[in-house]
Short mmCIF file of C-alpha atoms and ligand atoms in Angstrom, two decimals:
data_model
loop_
_atom_site.label_atom_id
_atom_site.label_comp_id
_atom_site.label_asym_id
_atom_site.label_seq_id
_atom_site.Cartn_x
_atom_site.Cartn_y
_atom_site.Cartn_z
CA MET V 1 -48.97 -60.13 16.76
CA THR V 2 -49.59 -56.27 17.44
CA ALA V 3 -52.47 -55.37 19.63
CA LEU V 4 -54.64 -52.73 19.44
CA THR V 5 -54.62 -52.34 22.94
CA ASP V 6 -52.96 -53.51 25.85
CA THR V 7 -55.46 -53.88 28.46
CA ALA V 8 -56.29 -57.59 29.14
CA THR V 9 -59.11 -59.65 27.24
CA PRO V 10 -62.33 -59.04 28.41
CA THR V 11 -64.30 -62.69 28.89
CA ASP V 12 -67.63 -63.73 29.46
CA SER V 13 -67.68 -63.30 33.13
CA ALA V 14 -66.33 -59.41 32.39
CA LEU V 15 -70.01 -58.96 31.17
CA ALA V 16 -72.05 -57.11 34.26
CA GLU V 17 -74.15 -60.04 36.07
CA VAL V 18 -77.49 -58.25 35.12
CA TYR V 19 -76.53 -59.95 31.41
CA HIS V 20 -76.57 -63.44 32.95
CA SER V 21 -79.60 -62.76 35.53
CA VAL V 22 -81.43 -60.79 33.45
CA GLU V 23 -81.23 -60.69 29.49
CA SER V 24 -82.45 -63.92 27.62
CA GLU V 25 -80.32 -66.87 26.86
CA VAL V 26 -81.03 -65.92 23.32
CA ARG V 27 -78.39 -62.95 23.28
CA SER V 28 -75.93 -63.77 20.81
CA TYR V 29 -73.18 -60.83 19.89
CA CYS V 30 -72.02 -60.18 23.53
CA ARG V 31 -71.30 -63.48 23.96
CA SER V 32 -68.67 -63.08 20.88
CA TRP V 33 -67.85 -60.19 22.44
CA PRO V 34 -67.97 -59.82 25.85
CA THR V 35 -67.28 -56.58 27.13
CA THR V 36 -69.50 -53.58 27.53
CA MET V 37 -69.13 -51.16 25.03
CA ALA V 38 -69.19 -46.70 25.85
CA VAL V 39 -67.95 -44.53 22.99
CA ALA V 40 -67.73 -45.16 19.05
CA GLN V 41 -66.90 -43.01 16.51
CA GLY V 42 -66.06 -44.02 12.96
CA SER V 43 -64.50 -47.67 12.70
CA TRP V 44 -63.40 -47.71 16.44
CA LEU V 45 -65.12 -48.73 19.42
CA THR V 46 -64.19 -47.92 23.12
CA ASP V 47 -65.71 -50.28 26.42
CA THR V 48 -65.78 -49.35 29.48
CA ASP V 49 -62.27 -50.39 30.57
CA GLY V 50 -60.58 -48.00 27.59
CA ARG V 51 -60.03 -50.89 25.09
CA ARG V 52 -60.57 -49.90 21.56
CA TYR V 53 -61.97 -51.78 19.04
CA LEU V 54 -61.80 -51.47 15.32
CA ASP V 55 -64.84 -52.98 13.92
CA PHE V 56 -64.68 -54.47 10.68
CA PHE V 57 -68.83 -55.73 11.27
CA ALA V 58 -70.25 -52.62 11.31
CA GLY V 59 -73.78 -53.23 13.03
CA ALA V 60 -74.09 -56.37 10.62
CA GLY V 61 -73.92 -53.64 7.92
CA ALA V 62 -76.38 -51.07 9.99
CA LEU V 63 -73.34 -48.43 10.15
CA ASN V 64 -71.76 -48.16 5.93
CA TYR V 65 -70.86 -44.89 6.95
CA GLY V 66 -69.19 -45.41 10.44
CA HIS V 67 -70.32 -44.72 13.87
CA ASN V 68 -71.82 -41.43 14.78
CA ASN V 69 -70.38 -39.59 11.64
CA PRO V 70 -70.50 -36.32 12.72
CA ALA V 71 -71.64 -35.14 8.92
CA LEU V 72 -74.92 -36.90 9.91
CA LYS V 73 -74.82 -36.56 13.50
CA GLN V 74 -74.99 -32.60 13.52
CA PRO V 75 -78.06 -32.26 11.14
CA LEU V 76 -79.55 -35.24 13.56
CA LEU V 77 -79.02 -32.92 17.17
CA ASP V 78 -80.29 -30.11 15.16
CA TYR V 79 -83.55 -31.46 14.14
CA LEU V 80 -83.97 -33.04 17.79
CA ALA V 81 -83.00 -29.62 19.76
CA ALA V 82 -85.63 -27.94 17.66
CA ASP V 83 -88.68 -30.45 18.41
CA HIS V 84 -89.22 -31.30 15.42
CA ILE V 85 -91.49 -34.60 15.23
CA VAL V 86 -89.37 -37.84 16.03
CA HIS V 87 -92.73 -40.02 15.79
CA SER V 88 -95.33 -39.83 13.33
CA LEU V 89 -96.88 -43.17 12.43
CA ASP V 90 -97.04 -42.21 8.62
CA MET V 91 -98.31 -39.01 8.77
CA ALA V 92 -96.66 -36.41 6.43
CA THR V 93 -93.85 -34.35 8.68
CA THR V 94 -90.92 -32.28 6.94
CA ALA V 95 -88.32 -34.58 7.24
CA LYS V 96 -90.35 -37.25 5.80
CA THR V 97 -90.93 -35.29 2.60
CA GLU V 98 -87.05 -34.17 2.60
CA PHE V 99 -86.17 -38.10 2.13
CA LEU V 100 -88.68 -38.94 -0.42
CA GLU V 101 -87.64 -36.08 -2.53
CA THR V 102 -83.75 -36.93 -2.19
CA PHE V 103 -84.06 -40.25 -2.31
CA GLU V 104 -86.25 -39.61 -5.48
CA ARG V 105 -83.72 -37.10 -6.87
CA VAL V 106 -80.72 -38.64 -5.63
CA ILE V 107 -81.27 -42.37 -6.47
CA LEU V 108 -84.33 -43.30 -8.11
CA ARG V 109 -84.79 -41.06 -10.85
CA PRO V 110 -80.52 -40.79 -12.25
CA ARG V 111 -81.35 -44.63 -12.44
CA ALA V 112 -84.40 -44.60 -14.25
CA LEU V 113 -86.03 -46.87 -11.21
CA ASP V 114 -89.90 -46.02 -11.56
CA TYR V 115 -90.46 -47.62 -8.41
CA LYS V 116 -93.51 -46.59 -5.57
CA VAL V 117 -91.72 -46.20 -1.90
CA GLN V 118 -93.33 -48.31 0.58
CA PHE V 119 -91.98 -47.67 4.53
CA PRO V 120 -92.80 -50.90 5.56
CA GLY V 121 -91.36 -50.98 9.70
CA PRO V 122 -88.44 -50.47 11.08
CA THR V 123 -86.56 -54.09 10.04
CA GLY V 124 -84.87 -55.97 7.31
CA ALA V 125 -87.34 -58.56 8.36
CA ASN V 126 -90.23 -55.70 8.08
CA ALA V 127 -89.02 -55.19 4.30
CA VAL V 128 -89.19 -58.50 3.46
CA GLU V 129 -92.81 -59.58 4.68
CA ALA V 130 -94.02 -56.42 2.98
CA ALA V 131 -92.69 -57.91 -0.25
CA LEU V 132 -93.65 -60.98 0.05
CA LYS V 133 -97.20 -60.69 0.82
CA LEU V 134 -97.33 -57.59 -2.25
CA ALA V 135 -96.12 -60.25 -4.35
CA ARG V 136 -98.81 -62.56 -3.23
CA LYS V 137 -101.34 -59.96 -3.28
CA VAL V 138 -100.39 -58.72 -6.91
CA THR V 139 -99.88 -62.36 -8.41
CA GLY V 140 -102.65 -64.46 -6.14
CA ARG V 141 -100.03 -67.00 -5.94
CA GLU V 142 -98.71 -68.52 -2.62
CA SER V 143 -95.16 -69.77 -3.41
CA ILE V 144 -91.76 -68.21 -3.24
CA ILE V 145 -89.00 -69.28 -4.73
CA ASN V 146 -86.01 -69.31 -2.63
CA PHE V 147 -82.69 -69.83 -2.79
CA THR V 148 -80.21 -72.37 -0.88
CA ASN V 149 -78.35 -70.58 1.89
CA ALA V 150 -80.63 -67.80 1.66
CA PHE V 151 -80.89 -65.25 4.59
CA HIS V 152 -83.98 -62.96 4.73
CA GLY V 153 -85.05 -62.60 8.46
CA MET V 154 -86.34 -64.20 11.28
CA THR V 155 -90.59 -63.27 11.13
CA LEU V 156 -92.45 -66.51 9.61
CA GLY V 157 -93.06 -65.29 5.92
CA ALA V 158 -89.11 -64.02 6.24
CA LEU V 159 -88.21 -67.40 8.47
CA SER V 160 -89.78 -69.51 5.31
CA VAL V 161 -87.28 -68.01 2.85
CA THR V 162 -84.46 -68.49 4.69
CA GLY V 163 -82.18 -71.88 4.49
CA ASN V 164 -80.47 -71.58 7.68
CA SER V 165 -81.90 -74.77 9.99
CA MET V 166 -81.36 -73.81 13.37
CA LYS V 167 -83.15 -70.67 12.69
CA ARG V 168 -85.93 -72.20 10.76
CA ALA V 169 -86.39 -75.13 14.26
CA GLY V 170 -87.06 -71.70 16.06
CA ALA V 171 -90.31 -71.52 14.11
CA GLY V 172 -92.26 -74.07 15.76
CA ILE V 173 -94.87 -74.28 12.89
CA PRO V 174 -94.45 -75.41 9.82
CA LEU V 175 -92.32 -72.80 7.22
CA VAL V 176 -94.82 -73.39 4.19
CA HIS V 177 -95.45 -72.11 0.81
CA SER V 178 -91.66 -71.46 -0.53
CA THR V 179 -89.51 -73.79 -2.46
CA PRO V 180 -85.64 -73.53 -2.36
CA MET V 181 -83.93 -73.46 -5.56
CA PRO V 182 -79.70 -73.85 -5.77
CA TYR V 183 -78.07 -70.78 -5.60
CA ASP V 184 -74.89 -69.90 -8.13
CA ASN V 185 -72.44 -72.69 -8.24
CA TYR V 186 -74.34 -74.26 -5.20
CA PHE V 187 -73.04 -77.69 -7.42
CA GLY V 188 -69.76 -76.39 -8.03
CA GLY V 189 -70.08 -75.54 -11.19
CA ALA V 190 -70.71 -79.10 -12.26
CA THR V 191 -74.88 -78.36 -12.96
CA GLU V 192 -76.01 -76.21 -15.50
CA ASP V 193 -77.89 -72.64 -14.32
CA PHE V 194 -81.15 -72.79 -13.58
CA HIS V 195 -81.43 -76.81 -15.03
CA TRP V 196 -83.28 -77.82 -11.97
CA PHE V 197 -85.66 -74.77 -11.64
CA GLU V 198 -86.50 -74.22 -15.25
CA ARG V 199 -87.32 -78.09 -15.32
CA VAL V 200 -89.55 -77.98 -12.73
CA LEU V 201 -91.39 -75.26 -13.81
CA ASP V 202 -91.37 -76.11 -17.09
CA ASP V 203 -92.78 -79.67 -16.38
CA SER V 204 -96.36 -80.67 -15.50
CA GLY V 205 -95.40 -83.49 -13.42
CA GLY V 206 -92.76 -81.40 -11.89
CA GLY V 207 -95.01 -80.80 -8.81
CA LEU V 208 -93.96 -76.75 -8.78
CA ASN V 209 -96.92 -74.42 -7.88
CA HIS V 210 -96.54 -71.35 -10.31
CA PRO V 211 -94.37 -69.21 -7.98
CA ALA V 212 -95.79 -65.81 -7.39
CA ALA V 213 -92.22 -64.68 -6.72
CA VAL V 214 -88.34 -65.50 -6.50
CA ILE V 215 -86.42 -63.80 -3.46
CA VAL V 216 -82.55 -63.48 -4.27
CA GLU V 217 -79.53 -62.12 -2.26
CA THR V 218 -76.88 -60.74 -4.48
CA VAL V 219 -74.57 -61.77 -2.45
CA GLN V 220 -75.47 -63.77 0.58
CA GLY V 221 -74.39 -62.13 4.05
CA GLU V 222 -75.14 -64.81 6.35
CA GLY V 223 -75.00 -67.43 4.46
CA GLY V 224 -71.37 -67.34 3.67
CA LEU V 225 -70.57 -64.70 1.33
CA ASN V 226 -71.63 -66.54 -1.46
CA VAL V 227 -71.43 -64.41 -4.72
CA ALA V 228 -74.06 -64.48 -7.69
CA ARG V 229 -71.89 -63.77 -10.94
CA ALA V 230 -73.64 -61.18 -13.17
CA GLU V 231 -74.68 -63.83 -15.69
CA TRP V 232 -76.54 -65.66 -13.43
CA LEU V 233 -78.57 -63.05 -12.33
CA ARG V 234 -79.25 -61.46 -15.69
CA ALA V 235 -80.68 -65.09 -16.61
CA LEU V 236 -82.41 -65.46 -13.24
CA ALA V 237 -84.04 -61.91 -13.95
CA ASP V 238 -84.54 -63.58 -17.49
CA LEU V 239 -86.43 -66.31 -16.82
CA CYS V 240 -88.45 -64.37 -13.86
CA HIS V 241 -89.72 -61.91 -16.96
CA ARG V 242 -90.48 -64.84 -19.09
CA ARG V 243 -92.74 -67.12 -16.71
CA ASP V 244 -94.17 -64.05 -15.13
CA ILE V 245 -92.89 -64.42 -11.99
CA LEU V 246 -91.80 -61.17 -10.09
CA LEU V 247 -88.10 -60.81 -9.05
CA ILE V 248 -87.55 -59.29 -5.22
CA VAL V 249 -83.70 -58.53 -4.63
CA ASP V 250 -83.64 -58.56 -0.92
CA ASP V 251 -80.46 -55.48 -0.93
CA VAL V 252 -80.86 -55.59 3.31
CA GLN V 253 -77.16 -56.00 3.75
CA MET V 254 -75.56 -55.83 0.19
CA GLY V 255 -77.22 -52.38 -0.31
CA CYS V 256 -76.51 -48.60 0.51
CA GLY V 257 -72.91 -48.99 -1.32
CA ARG V 258 -71.59 -52.88 0.19
CA THR V 259 -71.02 -53.80 -3.07
CA GLY V 260 -69.80 -50.23 -4.70
CA ARG V 261 -73.14 -49.11 -6.66
CA PHE V 262 -75.96 -48.22 -4.28
CA PHE V 263 -77.71 -51.26 -5.36
CA SER V 264 -76.08 -54.27 -5.50
CA PHE V 265 -77.94 -55.18 -8.34
CA GLU V 266 -76.76 -52.55 -10.83
CA GLU V 267 -73.81 -53.89 -11.74
CA ALA V 268 -75.96 -56.98 -13.31
CA GLY V 269 -77.59 -54.44 -14.97
CA ILE V 270 -80.95 -55.96 -13.45
CA VAL V 271 -84.11 -54.28 -12.52
CA PRO V 272 -86.19 -55.90 -9.93
CA ASP V 273 -89.54 -55.85 -9.30
CA ILE V 274 -89.32 -55.23 -5.58
CA VAL V 275 -86.32 -54.57 -3.63
CA THR V 276 -86.07 -54.04 0.05
CA LEU V 277 -83.56 -52.28 2.08
CA SER V 278 -82.89 -51.89 5.61
CA LYS V 279 -79.64 -51.65 7.91
CA SER V 280 -77.92 -48.64 6.65
CA ILE V 281 -80.73 -46.96 4.66
CA SER V 282 -80.78 -44.15 7.82
CA GLY V 283 -76.80 -43.75 7.35
CA TYR V 284 -76.84 -43.41 11.36
CA GLY V 285 -77.57 -46.92 12.51
CA LEU V 286 -81.61 -46.05 13.27
CA PRO V 287 -83.68 -48.23 12.67
CA MET V 288 -85.44 -47.84 8.96
CA ALA V 289 -86.14 -49.97 6.11
CA LEU V 290 -88.16 -49.52 2.52
CA THR V 291 -89.81 -51.74 0.57
CA LEU V 292 -89.54 -50.36 -3.36
CA PHE V 293 -91.35 -51.67 -6.21
CA ARG V 294 -92.79 -51.11 -9.30
CA ARG V 295 -95.46 -48.70 -9.76
CA ASP V 296 -97.94 -50.93 -11.33
CA LEU V 297 -97.40 -53.37 -8.54
CA ASP V 298 -98.57 -50.84 -6.18
CA VAL V 299 -101.84 -52.72 -5.14
CA TRP V 300 -101.89 -51.92 -2.14
CA THR V 301 -105.67 -50.47 0.06
CA PRO V 302 -104.78 -47.58 2.37
CA GLY V 303 -103.82 -49.43 5.75
CA GLU V 304 -103.47 -52.70 4.27
CA HIS V 305 -100.19 -53.36 5.64
CA ASN V 306 -99.64 -50.83 8.30
CA GLY V 307 -97.36 -50.35 11.48
CA THR V 308 -96.66 -47.99 14.75
CA PHE V 309 -92.84 -47.56 13.69
CA ARG V 310 -93.22 -46.69 9.92
CA GLY V 311 -92.17 -42.82 10.70
CA HIS V 312 -88.92 -42.70 12.50
CA ASN V 313 -88.31 -39.50 11.90
CA PRO V 314 -84.23 -38.99 13.04
CA ALA V 315 -83.59 -41.98 10.58
CA PHE V 316 -85.20 -39.98 7.90
CA VAL V 317 -83.01 -37.01 8.99
CA THR V 318 -79.71 -38.84 8.45
CA ALA V 319 -80.63 -40.93 5.30
CA THR V 320 -81.15 -37.88 3.63
CA LYS V 321 -77.83 -36.34 4.72
CA ALA V 322 -76.19 -39.55 3.78
CA LEU V 323 -77.70 -39.43 0.73
CA GLU V 324 -76.38 -36.17 -0.41
CA ILE V 325 -73.14 -36.96 1.08
CA TYR V 326 -72.33 -39.84 -0.42
CA TRP V 327 -74.15 -40.55 -3.56
CA GLN V 328 -75.05 -37.17 -5.60
CA ASP V 329 -72.05 -38.63 -7.48
CA GLN V 330 -69.54 -41.79 -8.30
CA SER V 331 -66.77 -40.84 -6.01
CA PHE V 332 -67.96 -42.95 -2.72
CA SER V 333 -69.09 -45.81 -5.04
CA GLU V 334 -65.75 -45.42 -6.37
CA GLN V 335 -63.70 -45.35 -3.50
CA THR V 336 -65.66 -48.31 -2.40
CA THR V 337 -64.53 -50.53 -4.98
CA ALA V 338 -61.45 -49.54 -4.90
CA LYS V 339 -60.85 -50.42 -1.02
CA GLY V 340 -62.40 -53.62 -1.62
CA ALA V 341 -60.29 -54.54 -4.47
CA HIS V 342 -57.78 -53.59 -1.58
CA VAL V 343 -59.27 -55.85 1.21
CA ARG V 344 -59.69 -58.62 -1.66
CA ALA V 345 -55.80 -58.72 -2.68
CA ARG V 346 -55.10 -58.76 1.05
CA LEU V 347 -56.88 -61.92 1.96
CA ASP V 348 -56.27 -63.62 -1.46
CA GLU V 349 -52.31 -62.96 -0.21
CA ILE V 350 -53.77 -64.58 3.32
CA ALA V 351 -55.35 -67.54 1.88
CA SER V 352 -52.76 -68.62 -0.41
CA ALA V 353 -49.72 -68.48 2.64
CA HIS V 354 -52.28 -70.83 4.31
CA ASP V 355 -54.04 -74.72 3.21
CA GLY V 356 -57.82 -74.86 3.78
CA VAL V 357 -58.46 -70.93 3.65
CA GLY V 358 -59.95 -69.45 0.68
CA ALA V 359 -61.09 -65.61 0.43
CA ARG V 360 -64.41 -64.77 -1.06
CA GLY V 361 -66.84 -61.31 -1.45
CA ARG V 362 -67.52 -58.68 -3.42
CA GLY V 363 -67.18 -55.57 -3.31
CA MET V 364 -66.53 -54.39 0.71
CA ALA V 365 -68.38 -57.66 1.68
CA GLN V 366 -65.17 -59.67 2.00
CA GLY V 367 -64.01 -62.86 3.86
CA LEU V 368 -62.09 -65.84 4.20
CA LYS V 369 -63.60 -69.32 4.14
CA PHE V 370 -62.23 -72.16 6.48
CA ALA V 371 -62.18 -75.84 5.40
CA ASP V 372 -62.11 -76.70 9.25
CA ALA V 373 -65.05 -74.68 10.47
CA ALA V 374 -64.18 -74.16 13.71
CA ARG V 375 -61.15 -72.43 12.48
CA ALA V 376 -63.18 -69.44 11.87
CA ALA V 377 -64.43 -69.02 15.52
CA GLU V 378 -61.64 -69.29 16.49
CA VAL V 379 -59.94 -66.40 14.33
CA CYS V 380 -62.58 -64.31 14.93
CA ARG V 381 -61.97 -65.00 18.40
CA THR V 382 -58.07 -64.29 18.38
CA ALA V 383 -59.02 -60.94 16.59
CA PHE V 384 -61.30 -60.39 19.19
CA ASP V 385 -58.54 -60.56 21.94
CA HIS V 386 -56.82 -57.80 20.00
CA GLY V 387 -58.96 -55.35 19.19
CA LEU V 388 -60.74 -56.38 16.42
CA LEU V 389 -64.18 -56.96 15.87
CA MET V 390 -65.23 -59.57 13.20
CA GLU V 391 -67.83 -61.75 12.87
CA THR V 392 -68.71 -65.46 11.38
CA SER V 393 -71.48 -66.51 8.60
CA GLY V 394 -72.28 -69.68 6.19
CA PRO V 395 -74.32 -72.72 7.28
CA SER V 396 -71.32 -73.75 9.35
CA ASP V 397 -70.37 -70.91 10.53
CA GLU V 398 -67.13 -71.60 8.20
CA VAL V 399 -66.35 -67.90 6.68
CA VAL V 400 -64.79 -64.88 8.56
CA LYS V 401 -66.91 -61.98 7.54
CA LEU V 402 -65.55 -58.66 6.79
CA LEU V 403 -67.83 -55.79 6.92
CA PRO V 404 -65.96 -52.37 7.72
CA PRO V 405 -67.55 -49.29 7.95
CA LEU V 406 -67.05 -48.04 4.26
CA THR V 407 -65.55 -44.69 4.92
CA THR V 408 -62.70 -46.59 6.97
CA SER V 409 -59.51 -45.26 5.93
CA GLU V 410 -56.56 -46.84 4.36
CA THR V 411 -54.41 -47.18 7.16
CA ASP V 412 -57.33 -48.93 9.65
CA LEU V 413 -58.23 -51.36 6.94
CA ASP V 414 -54.30 -52.18 6.98
CA SER V 415 -54.08 -52.37 10.75
CA GLY V 416 -57.16 -54.50 10.85
CA LEU V 417 -56.17 -57.13 7.70
CA ASP V 418 -52.33 -57.08 9.99
CA LEU V 419 -54.41 -58.49 13.02
CA LEU V 420 -56.51 -61.02 10.69
CA ALA V 421 -53.83 -61.98 9.09
CA ALA V 422 -51.36 -62.76 12.47
CA ALA V 423 -54.90 -63.98 13.73
CA VAL V 424 -54.97 -66.50 11.25
CA ALA V 425 -51.06 -67.48 11.20
CA ALA V 426 -52.00 -68.09 15.46
CA THR V 427 -54.59 -70.30 14.67
CA SER V 428 -52.91 -72.65 12.00
CA SER V 429 -51.92 -76.07 13.09
N1 LIG X 501 -82.03 -59.38 4.69
C1 LIG X 501 -80.89 -59.65 4.68
C2 LIG X 501 -80.06 -59.91 3.21
C3 LIG X 501 -80.04 -59.81 6.22
O1 LIG X 501 -78.43 -59.79 5.71
C4 LIG X 501 -80.98 -59.41 7.12
C5 LIG X 501 -79.98 -59.04 8.30
N2 LIG X 501 -79.03 -59.97 8.73
C6 LIG X 501 -82.48 -59.35 6.98
C7 LIG X 501 -83.02 -59.16 5.76
C8 LIG X 501 -82.92 -59.07 8.27
O2 LIG X 501 -83.15 -57.82 8.92
P1 LIG X 501 -82.72 -57.57 10.08
O3 LIG X 501 -82.32 -58.39 11.08
O4 LIG X 501 -82.98 -55.99 10.13
O5 LIG X 501 -84.39 -57.76 10.58
#
């Protein structure tokens, strides 16, 4: 296997003592990648020992345009140098005006999406909480339908619609007012789509309270790269429409171009009532989130859902620039689709060369599922030893997930895929 770097692989003991003595046991990524990162550019990070790492994780999807993208960094530096507003609650600022105008012009209007924009706080979970709360307020109903293996965040509302039992157990109180339904292909095609959901909705003995909303990911990133078919999403949107249930698409991880188009639901031709965005919306890894909803759903009263960090203006500056650079025409989206197809072809090759390995994903969210779940972690460890950052996902961490920055060059994509192929080969028994 070709190592990208030739210095010794760091181990957990290489982390500064302060991580062990001061930081909580809850820390996680520094356990998978036990080294201290110093600088980053594009798809590459360098640690304090000068080892270089090719980043196939992109801040869990928060760095779709790469680390420290120079075209976004310069406007940010200029903004800071001129003493423009950094923190603003939700006061009006020049940076916010420009963001809202650009988002409407570049994203909403060309897609005929008549959404209002809410700044719910800077994380994906914040965007989800606002979406759930709004859906309940609009409909006057409590219950939300979520899907098996869904992931929507760690706050109590978001956790209540999340599948993972380990994460749910952390809540410490009952997680209520949500009902899980089978995601697309949950029964391996054996059961008709929506058979269960539609049946209990219709059955006065079904025991299901009429839901306020359905929350769905078009591709379940944390849940193991489960891809909902476009026809399944259309049928879901149609069912919601017919039964007066709001449809929330959580595009926190798959939005901002990860699957090709700006919104991951565009390909299915559906128009959700509410959409959540975060991760790559700032374009620069700066915290920022949006909850978008149909204009007529805007029933909030002023200040009813507020918070301190809803106006992080540096994030608005880089977000605006990213929209201007990457989203004024189709070319970035087409490049992503082409890169995604290439990655998938290489993953199919790797999978066909090994038993118990299958490729899965959509666009530039691709991965390998291992029949032996422990092997997925071993592949990631081996890849890390050779300078490639990847993470596992899925209920048993059985999927190696690839989320490279969308700006990764074809050469770098191939180097990373070579390392992945070698890591899979090295772990075969
Ligand atoms: N929704 C989805 C689909 C996500 O993937 C995530 C994060 N992985 C979240 C919500 C929560 O985002 P955050 O971690 O920023 O709260």
